[in-house]
Short mmCIF file of C-alpha atoms and ligand atoms in Angstrom, two decimals:
data_model
loop_
_atom_site.label_atom_id
_atom_site.label_comp_id
_atom_site.label_asym_id
_atom_site.label_seq_id
_atom_site.Cartn_x
_atom_site.Cartn_y
_atom_site.Cartn_z
CA MET A 1 0.00 0.00 0.00
CA SER A 2 1.35 3.47 -0.82
CA GLY A 3 2.15 6.08 1.86
CA PRO A 4 0.18 9.29 2.49
CA SER A 5 2.22 11.59 0.24
CA GLU A 6 1.97 9.14 -2.63
CA ASP A 7 -1.78 9.00 -1.99
CA ALA A 8 -1.98 12.80 -2.10
CA VAL A 9 -0.17 12.87 -5.45
CA PHE A 10 -2.54 10.28 -6.88
CA ILE A 11 -5.64 12.08 -5.56
CA ASP A 12 -4.34 15.27 -7.10
CA ARG A 13 -3.97 13.50 -10.49
CA VAL A 14 -7.55 12.25 -10.32
CA GLU A 15 -8.84 15.66 -9.20
CA SER A 16 -6.95 17.53 -11.96
CA PHE A 17 -8.23 15.11 -14.59
CA HIS A 18 -11.83 15.72 -13.55
CA VAL A 19 -11.37 19.50 -13.35
CA GLU A 20 -10.32 19.30 -17.01
CA ASN A 21 -12.97 16.84 -18.21
CA CYS A 22 -16.12 16.95 -16.03
CA ARG A 23 -18.59 19.10 -14.10
CA ARG A 24 -18.67 18.97 -10.32
CA ILE A 25 -21.82 17.53 -8.67
CA GLY A 26 -23.92 20.39 -7.31
CA ASP A 27 -23.25 22.63 -10.33
CA SER A 28 -26.51 23.83 -11.83
CA VAL A 29 -28.72 21.52 -13.86
CA SER A 30 -27.92 20.70 -17.46
CA LYS A 31 -29.44 18.11 -19.75
CA GLY A 32 -26.45 15.82 -20.07
CA SER A 33 -25.34 14.34 -23.34
CA GLY A 34 -28.26 15.56 -25.48
CA HIS A 35 -31.01 14.04 -27.60
CA ASP A 36 -28.80 13.37 -30.63
CA ASP A 37 -26.79 10.95 -28.48
CA PRO A 38 -29.47 9.24 -26.39
CA ASP A 39 -27.14 6.52 -25.12
CA GLY A 40 -24.47 9.04 -24.06
CA LEU A 41 -21.97 7.03 -26.12
CA THR A 42 -19.95 9.90 -27.54
CA ALA A 43 -19.41 11.44 -24.12
CA ALA A 44 -18.68 8.05 -22.52
CA ARG A 45 -16.09 7.12 -25.14
CA ALA A 46 -14.44 10.53 -24.94
CA TYR A 47 -14.26 10.39 -21.12
CA GLN A 48 -12.93 6.83 -21.08
CA GLY A 49 -10.38 7.46 -23.84
CA ALA A 50 -9.10 10.54 -21.98
CA LEU A 51 -8.90 8.50 -18.76
CA ALA A 52 -6.84 5.86 -20.58
CA ASP A 53 -4.52 8.52 -22.03
CA ALA A 54 -4.04 9.87 -18.50
CA GLY A 55 -3.15 6.38 -17.20
CA LEU A 56 -6.26 6.30 -15.01
CA ALA A 57 -8.40 3.68 -16.80
CA GLY A 58 -8.60 0.06 -15.65
CA ILE A 59 -6.75 0.99 -12.48
CA THR A 60 -6.16 -2.51 -11.11
CA ILE A 61 -5.81 -4.17 -14.53
CA PRO A 62 -2.22 -5.25 -15.24
CA PHE A 63 -0.24 -2.89 -17.42
CA GLU A 64 0.50 -5.65 -19.98
CA TYR A 65 -3.25 -5.89 -20.75
CA GLY A 66 -3.76 -2.15 -21.15
CA GLY A 67 -4.65 -1.22 -17.57
CA ALA A 68 -2.95 1.21 -15.22
CA GLY A 69 -1.30 -1.63 -13.25
CA LEU A 70 -2.07 0.02 -9.90
CA THR A 71 -3.53 -1.40 -6.69
CA ALA A 72 -7.01 -1.82 -5.21
CA HIS A 73 -6.05 0.97 -2.80
CA HIS A 74 -5.61 3.32 -5.79
CA GLN A 75 -9.00 2.16 -7.08
CA GLU A 76 -10.58 3.13 -3.75
CA LEU A 77 -8.87 6.56 -3.85
CA PHE A 78 -10.11 7.04 -7.42
CA THR A 79 -13.69 6.00 -6.53
CA GLN A 80 -13.83 8.37 -3.55
CA THR A 81 -12.27 11.33 -5.38
CA ALA A 82 -14.20 10.92 -8.63
CA ALA A 83 -17.52 10.62 -6.74
CA ALA A 84 -17.63 14.44 -6.55
CA TRP A 85 -17.97 14.70 -10.34
CA TYR A 86 -20.55 13.96 -13.01
CA ARG A 87 -18.81 11.29 -15.05
CA PRO A 88 -20.50 10.67 -18.39
CA ASP A 89 -19.68 6.96 -18.35
CA SER A 90 -23.02 5.29 -17.62
CA ALA A 91 -23.03 3.66 -21.10
CA LEU A 92 -19.93 1.76 -19.96
CA SER A 93 -21.15 0.71 -16.52
CA ILE A 94 -21.76 -2.96 -17.40
CA SER A 95 -18.71 -3.15 -19.66
CA HIS A 96 -16.42 -1.88 -16.89
CA GLY A 97 -18.33 -2.86 -13.74
CA MET A 98 -18.95 -6.49 -14.71
CA CYS A 99 -17.40 -7.70 -17.97
CA LEU A 100 -13.94 -6.27 -17.32
CA PRO A 101 -13.51 -7.86 -13.87
CA MET A 102 -14.81 -11.17 -15.26
CA LEU A 103 -12.31 -11.22 -18.12
CA ASN A 104 -9.55 -10.17 -15.77
CA GLN A 105 -10.40 -12.86 -13.24
CA TYR A 106 -11.36 -15.82 -15.44
CA GLY A 107 -9.84 -15.08 -18.88
CA THR A 108 -6.89 -17.01 -20.29
CA HIS A 109 -3.77 -15.02 -21.14
CA GLU A 110 -4.83 -15.09 -24.83
CA GLN A 111 -8.33 -13.80 -24.02
CA LYS A 112 -6.97 -11.01 -21.85
CA ALA A 113 -4.42 -10.02 -24.49
CA ALA A 114 -7.08 -10.04 -27.21
CA TYR A 115 -9.86 -8.10 -25.48
CA ILE A 116 -8.98 -6.17 -22.36
CA ALA A 117 -7.02 -3.17 -23.73
CA ASP A 118 -9.85 -2.11 -26.08
CA LEU A 119 -12.43 -2.65 -23.36
CA VAL A 120 -10.45 -0.56 -20.85
CA ARG A 121 -10.37 2.48 -23.12
CA GLY A 122 -13.98 2.14 -24.27
CA ALA A 123 -13.01 1.27 -27.86
CA THR A 124 -15.18 -1.85 -27.50
CA ILE A 125 -18.22 -2.07 -25.24
CA TRP A 126 -19.50 -5.27 -23.65
CA CYS A 127 -22.83 -6.38 -22.22
CA GLN A 128 -24.12 -9.07 -19.92
CA MET A 129 -26.51 -11.68 -21.36
CA PHE A 130 -28.24 -13.72 -18.67
CA SER A 131 -31.99 -13.08 -18.61
CA GLU A 132 -34.41 -14.85 -20.93
CA PRO A 133 -38.20 -14.66 -21.35
CA GLY A 134 -38.57 -17.73 -19.08
CA ALA A 135 -35.55 -17.15 -16.82
CA GLY A 136 -35.12 -13.95 -14.78
CA SER A 137 -35.04 -14.49 -11.03
CA ASP A 138 -34.57 -18.19 -11.76
CA VAL A 139 -31.78 -17.49 -14.24
CA ALA A 140 -30.22 -20.93 -13.69
CA GLY A 141 -33.24 -22.38 -15.54
CA LEU A 142 -32.27 -20.65 -18.82
CA GLU A 143 -32.78 -22.39 -22.18
CA THR A 144 -30.28 -20.87 -24.66
CA ARG A 145 -28.22 -23.82 -25.95
CA ALA A 146 -24.55 -24.00 -26.87
CA VAL A 147 -23.35 -27.16 -28.61
CA LEU A 148 -19.77 -28.05 -29.49
CA ASP A 149 -19.52 -28.88 -33.20
CA GLY A 150 -15.94 -29.84 -34.11
CA ASP A 151 -13.78 -26.98 -32.90
CA GLU A 152 -16.64 -24.47 -32.93
CA TRP A 153 -19.55 -23.76 -30.62
CA THR A 154 -23.00 -23.09 -32.07
CA LEU A 155 -25.42 -20.92 -30.11
CA ASP A 156 -29.23 -20.88 -30.39
CA GLY A 157 -31.81 -19.15 -28.21
CA GLN A 158 -33.02 -15.79 -26.95
CA LYS A 159 -31.96 -13.28 -24.31
CA VAL A 160 -34.03 -10.33 -23.08
CA TRP A 161 -33.53 -7.10 -21.08
CA THR A 162 -29.96 -6.96 -22.36
CA SER A 163 -28.88 -3.43 -21.41
CA GLY A 164 -26.99 -1.64 -24.14
CA ALA A 165 -26.75 -4.59 -26.59
CA HIS A 166 -27.69 -2.24 -29.46
CA TYR A 167 -24.38 -0.39 -29.08
CA CYS A 168 -22.22 -3.23 -27.72
CA ASP A 169 -19.57 -5.17 -29.57
CA PHE A 170 -19.36 -8.26 -27.35
CA GLY A 171 -21.56 -10.06 -24.86
CA LEU A 172 -20.78 -12.45 -22.03
CA VAL A 173 -23.45 -15.08 -22.62
CA VAL A 174 -24.54 -17.82 -20.24
CA ALA A 175 -25.86 -20.84 -22.15
CA ARG A 176 -26.83 -24.45 -21.42
CA THR A 177 -24.17 -26.92 -22.46
CA ASP A 178 -25.51 -30.08 -20.77
CA PRO A 179 -29.30 -30.45 -20.30
CA SER A 180 -28.88 -33.84 -18.63
CA LEU A 181 -27.33 -32.22 -15.54
CA PRO A 182 -29.25 -30.37 -12.78
CA LYS A 183 -29.94 -26.78 -13.82
CA HIS A 184 -27.01 -25.12 -12.02
CA GLN A 185 -24.49 -27.66 -13.29
CA GLY A 186 -24.99 -27.68 -17.07
CA LEU A 187 -24.20 -24.01 -17.83
CA SER A 188 -21.16 -22.35 -19.44
CA MET A 189 -20.13 -18.76 -20.14
CA PHE A 190 -19.01 -17.54 -23.56
CA ILE A 191 -17.52 -14.48 -25.22
CA VAL A 192 -19.78 -13.71 -28.19
CA ASP A 193 -19.03 -11.14 -30.90
CA LEU A 194 -22.40 -9.41 -31.38
CA HIS A 195 -21.52 -8.49 -34.97
CA SER A 196 -21.45 -12.22 -35.90
CA PRO A 197 -23.89 -13.65 -38.47
CA GLY A 198 -27.01 -15.02 -36.74
CA VAL A 199 -27.12 -12.39 -33.95
CA ASP A 200 -30.28 -10.27 -34.13
CA VAL A 201 -30.48 -7.36 -31.65
CA ARG A 202 -33.93 -5.75 -31.31
CA PRO A 203 -34.24 -2.68 -29.06
CA LEU A 204 -37.15 -2.47 -26.60
CA VAL A 205 -38.68 0.99 -26.28
CA GLN A 206 -39.49 2.18 -22.74
CA MET A 207 -42.31 4.48 -21.64
CA SER A 208 -39.86 7.41 -21.58
CA GLY A 209 -39.05 6.81 -25.26
CA ALA A 210 -35.54 5.63 -24.29
CA ARG A 211 -34.14 2.39 -25.71
CA GLY A 212 -32.02 1.00 -22.91
CA PHE A 213 -32.81 -2.71 -23.31
CA ASN A 214 -32.94 -5.24 -26.09
CA GLU A 215 -34.10 -8.69 -26.94
CA VAL A 216 -31.33 -10.61 -28.65
CA PHE A 217 -31.87 -13.69 -30.80
CA PHE A 218 -29.12 -16.22 -31.58
CA ASN A 219 -29.70 -18.31 -34.65
CA ASP A 220 -26.89 -20.81 -35.37
CA VAL A 221 -24.25 -18.33 -34.20
CA ARG A 222 -20.77 -19.86 -34.52
CA PHE A 223 -17.61 -19.02 -32.64
CA PRO A 224 -14.33 -20.78 -31.83
CA GLN A 225 -13.91 -23.16 -28.92
CA THR A 226 -11.49 -20.66 -27.38
CA ASN A 227 -14.36 -18.23 -26.68
CA LEU A 228 -15.33 -20.31 -23.65
CA LEU A 229 -14.70 -18.31 -20.45
CA GLY A 230 -13.70 -20.61 -17.59
CA GLU A 231 -14.52 -24.33 -17.80
CA VAL A 232 -17.34 -26.19 -19.55
CA ASN A 233 -20.35 -26.63 -17.23
CA GLN A 234 -18.79 -24.31 -14.61
CA GLY A 235 -20.80 -21.34 -15.89
CA TRP A 236 -22.99 -21.04 -12.80
CA SER A 237 -20.09 -20.16 -10.52
CA LEU A 238 -18.95 -17.55 -13.07
CA ALA A 239 -22.51 -16.24 -13.32
CA VAL A 240 -22.70 -15.87 -9.52
CA SER A 241 -19.35 -13.99 -9.53
CA MET A 242 -20.59 -11.73 -12.28
CA LEU A 243 -23.87 -11.04 -10.47
CA MET A 244 -21.88 -10.13 -7.36
CA PHE A 245 -19.70 -7.77 -9.40
CA GLU A 246 -22.96 -6.27 -10.70
CA ARG A 247 -24.47 -5.93 -7.23
CA VAL A 248 -21.28 -4.32 -5.94
CA SER A 249 -21.18 -2.03 -8.97
CA ILE A 250 -24.83 -0.98 -8.47
CA GLY A 251 -24.62 -0.75 -4.69
CA ALA A 252 -21.03 0.32 -4.04
CA GLY A 253 -19.74 1.94 -7.24
CA GLY A 254 -19.27 5.69 -7.20
CA GLY A 255 -21.18 7.12 -10.16
CA GLY A 256 -24.34 7.04 -12.28
CA LEU A 257 -27.61 6.40 -10.49
CA ASN A 258 -25.54 5.43 -7.50
CA ALA A 259 -23.84 8.81 -6.95
CA LYS A 260 -24.57 10.92 -3.86
CA ARG A 261 -27.34 13.32 -4.87
CA ASN A 262 -27.83 15.29 -1.70
CA PRO A 263 -25.53 18.25 -2.54
CA GLU A 264 -27.19 18.61 -5.94
CA LEU A 265 -30.70 18.41 -4.50
CA ILE A 266 -29.91 20.95 -1.77
CA GLN A 267 -28.69 23.32 -4.49
CA LEU A 268 -31.80 22.63 -6.56
CA ALA A 269 -34.09 23.31 -3.55
CA GLN A 270 -32.30 26.63 -3.03
CA ASP A 271 -32.43 27.57 -6.72
CA LEU A 272 -36.16 26.83 -6.92
CA GLY A 273 -37.00 28.58 -3.63
CA ARG A 274 -38.05 25.29 -1.99
CA SER A 275 -35.48 25.13 0.80
CA ASP A 276 -37.76 26.67 3.46
CA ASP A 277 -40.40 23.99 2.98
CA ARG A 278 -40.47 21.80 6.11
CA LEU A 279 -41.15 18.56 4.23
CA VAL A 280 -38.40 19.24 1.69
CA ARG A 281 -35.93 19.93 4.52
CA GLN A 282 -36.91 16.69 6.27
CA ALA A 283 -36.60 14.69 3.05
CA LEU A 284 -33.13 16.15 2.39
CA ALA A 285 -31.97 15.39 5.94
CA ASP A 286 -33.32 11.86 5.66
CA LEU A 287 -31.60 11.39 2.30
CA TYR A 288 -28.32 12.66 3.76
CA ILE A 289 -28.52 10.08 6.58
CA HIS A 290 -29.25 7.21 4.20
CA GLU A 291 -26.53 8.25 1.76
CA GLU A 292 -24.01 8.25 4.61
CA ILE A 293 -25.17 4.80 5.76
CA LYS A 294 -24.91 3.49 2.21
CA ASP A 295 -21.45 4.96 1.93
CA TYR A 296 -20.30 2.93 4.94
CA VAL A 297 -21.90 -0.24 3.52
CA ALA A 298 -20.19 0.47 0.18
CA GLN A 299 -16.79 1.08 1.80
CA ARG A 300 -17.04 -2.26 3.59
CA ILE A 301 -17.82 -4.08 0.34
CA ARG A 302 -15.06 -2.31 -1.57
CA ALA A 303 -12.64 -3.31 1.19
CA THR A 304 -13.59 -6.95 0.47
CA VAL A 305 -12.80 -6.44 -3.20
CA ALA A 306 -9.59 -4.56 -2.31
CA ALA A 307 -8.52 -7.55 -0.21
CA GLY A 308 -8.74 -9.68 -3.36
CA ARG A 309 -11.91 -11.58 -2.41
CA VAL A 310 -14.93 -12.08 -4.65
CA PRO A 311 -17.75 -10.48 -2.64
CA GLY A 312 -20.33 -12.85 -1.19
CA PRO A 313 -23.83 -12.06 0.10
CA GLU A 314 -22.64 -8.62 1.24
CA GLY A 315 -22.99 -7.71 -2.47
CA SER A 316 -26.73 -8.31 -2.00
CA ILE A 317 -26.79 -5.99 1.02
CA ALA A 318 -25.09 -3.24 -1.03
CA LYS A 319 -27.40 -3.77 -3.97
CA LEU A 320 -30.57 -3.68 -1.85
CA THR A 321 -29.33 -0.57 -0.01
CA GLY A 322 -28.57 1.14 -3.35
CA ALA A 323 -31.99 0.24 -4.78
CA LEU A 324 -33.87 1.57 -1.75
CA LEU A 325 -31.76 4.73 -1.74
CA ALA A 326 -32.49 5.38 -5.43
CA ARG A 327 -36.21 5.37 -4.65
CA ARG A 328 -35.70 7.69 -1.68
CA THR A 329 -33.68 10.05 -3.92
CA ARG A 330 -36.46 9.97 -6.52
CA ASP A 331 -39.09 10.89 -3.92
CA THR A 332 -36.95 13.74 -2.55
CA ALA A 333 -36.36 15.15 -6.05
CA MET A 334 -40.07 14.95 -6.86
CA ALA A 335 -40.94 16.77 -3.59
CA ILE A 336 -38.61 19.60 -4.66
CA ILE A 337 -39.63 20.00 -8.29
CA GLU A 338 -43.35 19.34 -7.69
CA THR A 339 -45.47 19.40 -10.88
CA SER A 340 -42.41 20.04 -13.10
CA GLY A 341 -41.73 16.33 -12.63
CA GLN A 342 -44.86 15.57 -14.63
CA ALA A 343 -44.72 18.22 -17.35
CA TRP A 344 -41.98 20.44 -18.69
CA SER A 345 -41.45 22.37 -21.84
CA GLN A 346 -38.70 22.13 -24.45
CA LEU A 347 -39.34 25.79 -25.30
CA ASP A 348 -38.78 26.83 -21.69
CA GLN A 349 -35.56 24.85 -21.69
CA GLN A 350 -34.32 26.79 -24.67
CA ARG A 351 -35.02 29.89 -22.56
CA GLN A 352 -32.80 28.38 -19.84
CA ASN A 353 -35.76 27.80 -17.52
CA LEU A 354 -34.31 25.95 -14.53
CA ARG A 355 -37.62 24.41 -13.40
CA SER A 356 -38.16 22.87 -16.85
CA ALA A 357 -34.62 21.54 -17.13
CA ALA A 358 -34.89 20.04 -13.64
CA GLY A 359 -38.28 18.53 -14.60
CA GLU A 360 -36.84 16.63 -17.54
CA LYS A 361 -33.71 15.53 -15.76
CA TRP A 362 -35.35 14.29 -12.55
CA SER A 363 -38.32 12.64 -14.21
CA ASN A 364 -35.78 10.60 -16.20
CA PHE A 365 -34.15 9.66 -12.91
CA CYS A 366 -37.62 8.79 -11.62
CA TYR A 367 -38.31 6.28 -14.45
CA ASN A 368 -34.93 4.66 -13.97
CA ALA A 369 -35.00 4.46 -10.17
CA ALA A 370 -37.60 1.68 -10.08
CA GLY A 371 -35.52 -0.49 -12.43
CA ILE A 372 -32.65 -0.63 -9.96
CA SER A 373 -34.91 -2.78 -7.78
CA LEU A 374 -35.04 -5.33 -10.64
CA ALA A 375 -31.65 -5.20 -12.40
CA GLY A 376 -29.05 -7.65 -11.09
CA GLY A 377 -31.74 -9.58 -9.20
CA THR A 378 -34.87 -8.10 -7.64
CA ASP A 379 -35.15 -6.72 -4.10
CA GLU A 380 -37.06 -9.90 -3.15
CA VAL A 381 -34.24 -12.08 -4.49
CA GLN A 382 -31.65 -10.05 -2.54
CA ARG A 383 -33.75 -10.46 0.61
CA ASN A 384 -33.90 -14.23 0.00
CA ILE A 385 -30.09 -14.34 -0.34
CA ILE A 386 -29.57 -12.24 2.79
CA GLY A 387 -32.11 -14.40 4.67
CA GLU A 388 -30.46 -17.66 3.69
CA ARG A 389 -26.78 -16.76 3.58
CA VAL A 390 -26.45 -14.03 6.21
CA LEU A 391 -29.25 -14.76 8.68
CA GLY A 392 -29.15 -18.55 8.30
CA LEU A 393 -32.89 -18.91 7.59
CA PRO A 394 -34.11 -22.13 5.88
CA LYS A 395 -33.69 -22.34 2.09
CA GLU A 396 -36.66 -21.94 -0.24
CA PRO A 397 -38.23 -25.36 -0.96
CA ASP A 398 -37.34 -26.77 -4.42
CA ALA A 399 -39.42 -29.76 -5.54
CA PHE A 400 -36.97 -30.51 -8.38
CA LYS A 401 -33.69 -30.18 -6.53
CA GLY A 402 -31.07 -32.47 -8.09
CA ALA A 403 -33.27 -33.36 -11.12
CA ALA A 404 -31.84 -33.14 -14.65
CA TRP A 405 -32.76 -29.75 -16.20
CA GLN A 406 -34.39 -31.52 -19.17
CA ASP A 407 -36.79 -33.36 -16.82
CA VAL A 408 -38.05 -30.23 -15.02
CA PRO A 409 -41.39 -28.96 -16.38
CA ARG A 410 -41.29 -25.44 -17.89
CA ASN A 411 -43.86 -23.03 -19.28
C1 FAD B 501 -32.70 -1.70 -15.52
C2 FAD B 501 -32.56 -3.17 -15.85
C3 FAD B 501 -31.43 -3.60 -16.50
C4 FAD B 501 -31.29 -4.97 -16.80
N1 FAD B 501 -30.19 -5.35 -17.50
C5 FAD B 501 -30.01 -6.65 -17.79
C6 FAD B 501 -28.87 -7.06 -18.53
O1 FAD B 501 -28.06 -6.24 -18.95
N2 FAD B 501 -28.70 -8.39 -18.79
C7 FAD B 501 -29.58 -9.32 -18.35
O2 FAD B 501 -29.34 -10.51 -18.58
N3 FAD B 501 -30.71 -8.96 -17.66
C8 FAD B 501 -30.94 -7.65 -17.38
N4 FAD B 501 -32.06 -7.25 -16.69
C9 FAD B 501 -33.07 -8.25 -16.32
C10 FAD B 501 -33.11 -8.52 -14.80
O3 FAD B 501 -31.99 -9.26 -14.40
C11 FAD B 501 -34.42 -9.25 -14.52
O4 FAD B 501 -35.48 -8.34 -14.80
C12 FAD B 501 -34.54 -9.70 -13.08
O5 FAD B 501 -33.61 -10.71 -12.78
C13 FAD B 501 -35.96 -10.20 -12.75
O6 FAD B 501 -36.36 -11.16 -13.67
P1 FAD B 501 -37.79 -11.05 -14.39
O7 FAD B 501 -37.92 -9.67 -14.94
O8 FAD B 501 -37.91 -12.19 -15.32
O9 FAD B 501 -38.84 -11.18 -13.22
P2 FAD B 501 -39.37 -12.53 -12.55
O10 FAD B 501 -38.23 -13.41 -12.21
O11 FAD B 501 -40.43 -13.11 -13.41
O12 FAD B 501 -39.99 -11.98 -11.21
C14 FAD B 501 -41.31 -11.39 -11.15
C15 FAD B 501 -41.58 -11.00 -9.69
O13 FAD B 501 -41.57 -12.19 -8.87
C16 FAD B 501 -40.67 -12.03 -7.79
N5 FAD B 501 -39.99 -13.30 -7.51
C17 FAD B 501 -39.49 -14.17 -8.42
N6 FAD B 501 -38.92 -15.22 -7.78
C18 FAD B 501 -39.05 -14.99 -6.45
C19 FAD B 501 -38.65 -15.72 -5.29
N7 FAD B 501 -38.01 -16.88 -5.38
N8 FAD B 501 -38.94 -15.17 -4.07
C20 FAD B 501 -39.60 -13.98 -3.97
N9 FAD B 501 -40.01 -13.26 -5.04
C21 FAD B 501 -39.74 -13.76 -6.26
C22 FAD B 501 -39.66 -11.01 -8.27
O14 FAD B 501 -39.04 -10.34 -7.18
C23 FAD B 501 -40.53 -10.08 -9.10
O15 FAD B 501 -41.15 -9.13 -8.27
C24 FAD B 501 -32.28 -5.90 -16.41
C25 FAD B 501 -33.43 -5.44 -15.76
C26 FAD B 501 -33.58 -4.10 -15.50
C27 FAD B 501 -34.84 -3.64 -14.83
#
């Protein structure tokens, strides 16, 4: 671990980078990356490329694979320092929060050498492909099939709710490789090039008009044997690791929907003349308390990661805390902006009307806040995990425990 003066130098590097490239949280409202770039891709790529040029991307990834080759302690310093800034990198959150640590942890040398450097600098973007129409909470029951044919795998099936697949280059796909085994035992994880023949990505349009998710169809998609990540039929343990990376990223990462919003909302309440309202003041105080609590939970989880351990059920605690906090943030924002959360005007925004700009921005947050309770496993699923693995409560009954997947009835 580096000494205090070395820490100060590193913090200063991170701070200077963000002064150059980002806006500080609490600065007045702006619309973000704009309607011509609904996914925020241009801004995300520019930010990530600049980070890589500054030697601050992929902090704990070895230098030989295109990372910064620094320590988990540096990662923690980065996360804490960068949390004060709006970082336009949400389009990369799955790529960097989940796919990168998976490749780094389970990839062969050849896989790391082939993929990681581009991923680190945002030149390629990756997504996570677990959920299917018949397998969400019970993801181990999934049906997408991968079959070894000579020295190639063939992939057939369908994924759904795949965040960002419409702009991604690669997916980490969990597929069934042996239906004669019980459901958790016959799965494997693959690296799939989404530009391959037979991959059909269809965006799903949300009520806000945004296109964050996709359904993705695989029809006789072929890729080399070497695209297997980990071992054949060991995919469930990789999937669990990846879900824990996701839960840590959602619950204990520093940016995006997970950032501390209290300073910004206090500023907004002042700007809109709402800071004398008793209920607004109470909501802001309550939010402050819960953000601080979540910060301590997050620090504990990040310490687990920094110690080189794959996080266990504490990832579920972080994720549940983050999901509940997002809803609390949403309610506080709505109490401040009142009816502007339901209607705002583009014309007023052109006239720099703060209430209208805040209306659009926070109603977008409002739509997205509920989804955090579903993504990466629902709140109920996290409570089940915490109940079983932290509190030692009895497991959920499973009438088909140990049965071959192919013998279990499905819809
Ligand atoms: C914002 C967002 C992003 C996402 N991104 C991705 C992605 O990139 N890749 C991907 O693969 N998937 C993604 N998903 C899908 C997500 O993982 C699933 O929506 C989630 O696992 C729930 O599955 P489901 O929607 O099929 O609901 P279901 O599993 O059908 O659940 C329906 C309801 O039943 C409850 N329930 C189910 N089982 C139990 C149980 N055993 N005990 C108690 N309650 C239970 C659930 O809590 C829920 O309320 C995303 C979802 C969202 C909202």
